[in-house]
Coordinates of C-alpha atoms and ligand atoms in Angstrom, one line a residue:
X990 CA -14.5 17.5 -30.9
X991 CA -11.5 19.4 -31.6
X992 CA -8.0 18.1 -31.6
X993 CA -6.3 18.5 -28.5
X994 CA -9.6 18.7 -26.7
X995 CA -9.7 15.8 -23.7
X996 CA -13.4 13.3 -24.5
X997 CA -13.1 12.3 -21.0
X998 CA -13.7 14.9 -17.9
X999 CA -12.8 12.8 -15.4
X1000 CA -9.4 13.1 -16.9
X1001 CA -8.8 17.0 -17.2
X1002 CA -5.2 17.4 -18.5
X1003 CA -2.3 19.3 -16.9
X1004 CA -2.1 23.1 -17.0
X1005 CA 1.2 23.4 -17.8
X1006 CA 1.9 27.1 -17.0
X1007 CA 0.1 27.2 -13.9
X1008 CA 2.2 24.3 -12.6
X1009 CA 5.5 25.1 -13.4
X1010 CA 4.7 28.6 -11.8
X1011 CA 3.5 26.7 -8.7
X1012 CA 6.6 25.1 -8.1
X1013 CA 9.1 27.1 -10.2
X1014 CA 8.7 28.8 -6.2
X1015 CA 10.4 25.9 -4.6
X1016 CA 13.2 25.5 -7.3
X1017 CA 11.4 22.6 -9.7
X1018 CA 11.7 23.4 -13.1
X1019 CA 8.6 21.4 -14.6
X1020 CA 7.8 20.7 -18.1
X1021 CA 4.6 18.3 -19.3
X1022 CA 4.9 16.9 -22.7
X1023 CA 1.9 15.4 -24.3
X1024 CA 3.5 12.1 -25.6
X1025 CA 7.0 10.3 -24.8
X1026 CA 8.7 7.0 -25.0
X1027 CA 9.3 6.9 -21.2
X1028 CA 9.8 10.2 -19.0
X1029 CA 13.4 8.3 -17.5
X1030 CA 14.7 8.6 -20.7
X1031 CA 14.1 12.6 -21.0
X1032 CA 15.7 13.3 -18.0
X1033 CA 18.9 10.5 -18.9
X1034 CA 19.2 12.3 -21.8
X1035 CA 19.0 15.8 -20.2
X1036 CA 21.7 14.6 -17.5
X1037 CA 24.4 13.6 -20.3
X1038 CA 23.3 17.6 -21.5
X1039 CA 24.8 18.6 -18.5
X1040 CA 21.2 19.9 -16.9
X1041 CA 21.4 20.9 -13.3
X1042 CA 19.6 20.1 -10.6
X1043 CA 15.8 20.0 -10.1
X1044 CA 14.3 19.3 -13.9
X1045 CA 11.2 17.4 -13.8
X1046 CA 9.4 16.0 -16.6
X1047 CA 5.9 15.3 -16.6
X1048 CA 4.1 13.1 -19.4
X1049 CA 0.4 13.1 -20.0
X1050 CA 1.6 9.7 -22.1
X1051 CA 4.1 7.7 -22.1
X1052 CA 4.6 5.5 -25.3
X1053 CA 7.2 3.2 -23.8
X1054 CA 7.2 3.0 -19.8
X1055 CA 9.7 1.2 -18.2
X1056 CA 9.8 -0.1 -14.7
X1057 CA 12.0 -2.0 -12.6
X1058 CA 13.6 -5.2 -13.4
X1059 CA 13.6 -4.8 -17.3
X1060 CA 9.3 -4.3 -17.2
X1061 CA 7.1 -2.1 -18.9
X1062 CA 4.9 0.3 -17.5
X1063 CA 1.8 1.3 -18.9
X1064 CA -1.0 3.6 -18.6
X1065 CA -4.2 5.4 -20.5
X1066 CA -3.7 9.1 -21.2
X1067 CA -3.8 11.6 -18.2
X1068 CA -4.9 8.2 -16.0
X1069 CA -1.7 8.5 -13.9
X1070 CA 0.7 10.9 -12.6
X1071 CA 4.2 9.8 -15.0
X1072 CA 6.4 11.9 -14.2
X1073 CA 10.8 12.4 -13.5
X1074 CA 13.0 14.1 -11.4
X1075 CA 16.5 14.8 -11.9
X1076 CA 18.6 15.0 -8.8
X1077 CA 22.1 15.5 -7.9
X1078 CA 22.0 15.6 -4.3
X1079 CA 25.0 16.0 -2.8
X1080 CA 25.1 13.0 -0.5
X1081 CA 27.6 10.9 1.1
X1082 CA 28.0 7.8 -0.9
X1083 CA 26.3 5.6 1.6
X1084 CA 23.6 7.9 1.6
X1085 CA 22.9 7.3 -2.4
X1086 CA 20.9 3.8 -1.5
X1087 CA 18.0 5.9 0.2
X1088 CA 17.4 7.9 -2.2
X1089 CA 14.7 5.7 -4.2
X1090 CA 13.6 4.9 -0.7
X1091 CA 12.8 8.7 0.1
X1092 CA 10.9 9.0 -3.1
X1093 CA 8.5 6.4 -2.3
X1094 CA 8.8 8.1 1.2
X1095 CA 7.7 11.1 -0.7
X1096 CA 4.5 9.7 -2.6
X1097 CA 3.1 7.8 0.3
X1098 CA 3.4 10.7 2.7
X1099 CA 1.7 13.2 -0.2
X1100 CA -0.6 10.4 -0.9
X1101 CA -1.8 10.4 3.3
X1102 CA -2.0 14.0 2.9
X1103 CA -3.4 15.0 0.0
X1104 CA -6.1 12.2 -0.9
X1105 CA -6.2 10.9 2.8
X1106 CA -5.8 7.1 1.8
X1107 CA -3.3 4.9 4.5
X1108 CA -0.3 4.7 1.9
X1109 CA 2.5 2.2 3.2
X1110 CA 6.0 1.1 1.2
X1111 CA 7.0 -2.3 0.0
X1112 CA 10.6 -2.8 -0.2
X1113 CA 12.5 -0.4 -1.9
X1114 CA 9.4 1.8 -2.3
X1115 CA 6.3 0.6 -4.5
X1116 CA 3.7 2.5 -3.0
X1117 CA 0.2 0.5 -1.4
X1118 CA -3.1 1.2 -0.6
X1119 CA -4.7 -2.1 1.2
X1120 CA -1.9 -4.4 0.1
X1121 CA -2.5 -3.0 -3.5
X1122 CA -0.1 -1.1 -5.7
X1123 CA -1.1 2.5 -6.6
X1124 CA 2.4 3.7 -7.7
X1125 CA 5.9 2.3 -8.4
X1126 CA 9.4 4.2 -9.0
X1127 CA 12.4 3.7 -11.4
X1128 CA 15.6 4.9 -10.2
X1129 CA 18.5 5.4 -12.4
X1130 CA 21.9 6.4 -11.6
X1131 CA 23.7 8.6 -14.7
X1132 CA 27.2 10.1 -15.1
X1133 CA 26.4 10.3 -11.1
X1134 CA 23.0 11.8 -11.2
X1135 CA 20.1 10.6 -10.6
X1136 CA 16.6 9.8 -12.2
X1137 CA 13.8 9.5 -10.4
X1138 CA 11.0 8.6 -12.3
X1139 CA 7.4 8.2 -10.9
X1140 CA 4.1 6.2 -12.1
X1141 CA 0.8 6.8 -9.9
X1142 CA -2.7 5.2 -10.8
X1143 CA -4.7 8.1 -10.1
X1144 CA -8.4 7.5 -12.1
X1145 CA -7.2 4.5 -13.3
X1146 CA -10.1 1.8 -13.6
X1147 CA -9.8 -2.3 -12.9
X1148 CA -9.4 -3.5 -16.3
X1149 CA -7.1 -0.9 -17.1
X1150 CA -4.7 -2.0 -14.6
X1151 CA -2.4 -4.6 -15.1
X1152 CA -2.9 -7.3 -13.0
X1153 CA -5.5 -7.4 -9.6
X1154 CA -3.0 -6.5 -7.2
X1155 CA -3.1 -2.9 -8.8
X1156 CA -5.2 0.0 -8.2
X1157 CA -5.2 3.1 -8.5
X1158 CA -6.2 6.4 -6.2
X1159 CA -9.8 5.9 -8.1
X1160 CA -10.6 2.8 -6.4
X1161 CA -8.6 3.6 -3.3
X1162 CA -11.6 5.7 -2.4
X1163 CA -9.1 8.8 -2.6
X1164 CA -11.0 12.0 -1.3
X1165 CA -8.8 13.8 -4.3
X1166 CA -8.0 12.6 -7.6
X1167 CA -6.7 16.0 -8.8
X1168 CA -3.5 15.5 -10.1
X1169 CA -1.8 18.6 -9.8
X1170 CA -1.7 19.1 -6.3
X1171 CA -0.5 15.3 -6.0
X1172 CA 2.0 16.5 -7.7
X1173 CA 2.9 19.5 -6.1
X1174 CA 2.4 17.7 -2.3
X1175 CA 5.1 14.9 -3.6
X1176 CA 7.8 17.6 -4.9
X1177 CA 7.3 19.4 -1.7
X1178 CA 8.0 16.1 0.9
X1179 CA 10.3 14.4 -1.9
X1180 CA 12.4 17.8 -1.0
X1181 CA 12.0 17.5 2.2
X1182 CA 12.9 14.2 2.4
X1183 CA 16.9 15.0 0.7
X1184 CA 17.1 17.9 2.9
X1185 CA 16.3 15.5 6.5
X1186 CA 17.8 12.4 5.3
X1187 CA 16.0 11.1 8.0
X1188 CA 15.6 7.2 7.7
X1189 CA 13.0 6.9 10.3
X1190 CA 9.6 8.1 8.6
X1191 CA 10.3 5.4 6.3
X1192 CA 10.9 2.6 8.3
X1193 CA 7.7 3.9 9.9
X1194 CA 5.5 3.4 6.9
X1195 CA 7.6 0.3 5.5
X1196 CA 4.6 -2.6 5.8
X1197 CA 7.1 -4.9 4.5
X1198 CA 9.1 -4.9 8.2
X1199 CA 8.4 -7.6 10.6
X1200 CA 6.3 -9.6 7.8
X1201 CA 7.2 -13.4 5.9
X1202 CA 8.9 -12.1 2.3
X1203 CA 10.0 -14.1 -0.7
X1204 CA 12.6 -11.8 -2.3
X1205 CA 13.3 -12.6 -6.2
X1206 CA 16.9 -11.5 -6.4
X1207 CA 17.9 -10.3 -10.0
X1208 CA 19.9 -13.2 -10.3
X1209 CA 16.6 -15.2 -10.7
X1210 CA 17.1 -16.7 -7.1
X1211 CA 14.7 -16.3 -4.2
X1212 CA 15.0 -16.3 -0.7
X1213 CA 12.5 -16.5 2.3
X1214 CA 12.7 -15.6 5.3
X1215 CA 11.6 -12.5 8.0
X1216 CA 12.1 -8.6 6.9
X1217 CA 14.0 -7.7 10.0
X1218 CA 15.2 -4.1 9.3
X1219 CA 16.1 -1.0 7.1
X1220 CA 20.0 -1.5 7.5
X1221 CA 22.0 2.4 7.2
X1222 CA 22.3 1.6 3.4
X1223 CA 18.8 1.1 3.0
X1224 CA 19.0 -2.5 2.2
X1225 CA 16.8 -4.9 3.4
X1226 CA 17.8 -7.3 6.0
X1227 CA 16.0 -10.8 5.3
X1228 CA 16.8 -13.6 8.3
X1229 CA 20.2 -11.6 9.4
X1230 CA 21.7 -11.4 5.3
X1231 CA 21.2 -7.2 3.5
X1232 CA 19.6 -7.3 -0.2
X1233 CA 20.3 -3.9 -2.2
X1234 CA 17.8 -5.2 -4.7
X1235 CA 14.7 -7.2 -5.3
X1236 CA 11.3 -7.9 -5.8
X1237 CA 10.2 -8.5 -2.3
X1238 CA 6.5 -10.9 -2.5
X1239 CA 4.4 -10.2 1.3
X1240 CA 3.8 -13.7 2.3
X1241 CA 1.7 -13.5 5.2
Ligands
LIG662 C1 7.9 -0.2 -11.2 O1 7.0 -0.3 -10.4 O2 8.4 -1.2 -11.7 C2 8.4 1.2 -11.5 C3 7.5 1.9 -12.4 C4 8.0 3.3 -12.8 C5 7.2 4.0 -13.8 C6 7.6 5.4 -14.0 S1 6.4 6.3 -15.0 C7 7.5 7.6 -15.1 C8 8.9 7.1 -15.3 N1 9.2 6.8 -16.7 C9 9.4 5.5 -16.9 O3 9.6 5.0 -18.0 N2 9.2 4.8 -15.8 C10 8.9 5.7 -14.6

């Protein structure tokens, strides 16, 4: 096989031209890179540049994933959607606290529409299918703009995954695994989304409302309780106290 040639066709690598084309149309200016340490880092870099608005950097790899609360995020080549956005919105501070919610937002709603599976959030906004977690989001705040970076388990197998409660669009039973127009649909709602600022859709797909939570606060402490509401910051409100941040475990 020649180099640069895919060996596995259920894995058919991004067309670069075509997609930045596509979405060049709605303002995105996309690039795909075969290889990176972590797509966050890119666009981090690319803010201190002093790039505008609207950059988004797709990775067919990513060498050195990060995820929230100082973890790594890994995944095969061309298995997932890896991809960055940089914003600078211009929202009223108060407003800057939804803004990883309405990317999450933005994935489950493209995810309902595009590969008809029943997405839902998990407080702040990793993405399930079934109580499973198809896709998570790192959100960094830089010289006041922000990163929104993106992981989605598209063909993803089991033992690729990295733990059970994982999966991946694949094993969802997702009528399309294609990841281009995943990637179009989520662009298109995730802007959208910043142009609403509407705080109901997501409170509408939040399964994490009205349900038993442990919350590991980055202190290392933990509190139990019930996930009573989406307060106007988008914290979570846990038995009457608002968390900005967390791992949030469904208990029941
Ligand atoms: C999490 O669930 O903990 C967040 C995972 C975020 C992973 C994405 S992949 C693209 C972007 N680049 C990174 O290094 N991380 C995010």
């Amino acid at each position: 096989m020649n180099a640069g040639m895919y060996d596995d066709l259920d894995r058919p690598p991004l067309r670069p031209a075509a997609l930045s084309r596509a979405l060049e149309l709605d303002g995105w200016r996309v690039e795909v890179v075969p290889s990176v340490g972590s797509t966050n880092a890119v666009v981090a870099d690319r803010i201190r540049a002093g790039e505008p608005h609207g950059l988004v950097i797709v990775a067919e790899h990513q060498t050195d994933g990060r995820g929230r609360l100082d973890r790594s995020w890994t995944s095969p080549p061309r298995a997932a959607l890896t991809f960055s956005v940089l914003l600078r919105p211009s929202l009223e501070p108060d407003q800057l606290g939804w803004v990883p919610l309405w990317g999450g937002l933005a994935v489950a709603q493209a995810l309902r529409e595009q590969a008809e599976v029943e997405a839902t959030l998990k407080w702040p906004n990793d993405v399930l299918i079934g109580g499973r977690k198809v896709a998570g989001l790192l959100t960094e705040l830089v010289n006041g703009a922000v990163v929104l970076g993106i992981g989605l388990n598209v063909t993803t197998s089991q033992d690729e995954l990295p733990h059970d409660l994982a999966t991946s669009l694949l094993l969802a039973g997702a009528t399309s695994t294609d990841r281009e127009p995943l990637l179009k649909a989520i662009l298109r709602v995730l802007a959208g989304a910043l142009g609403d600022r509407d705080t109901s859709a997501y409170r509408t797909l939040c399964s994490t409302l009205g349900r038993q939570v442990r919350v590991e606060l980055p202190g290392g402490r933990c509190v139990e309780g019930t996930a009573e509401a989406i307060d106007e910051l988008g914290r979570l409100v846990v038995d009457g106290t608002a968390y900005a941040a967390g791992d949030v475990v469904h208990l029941r």
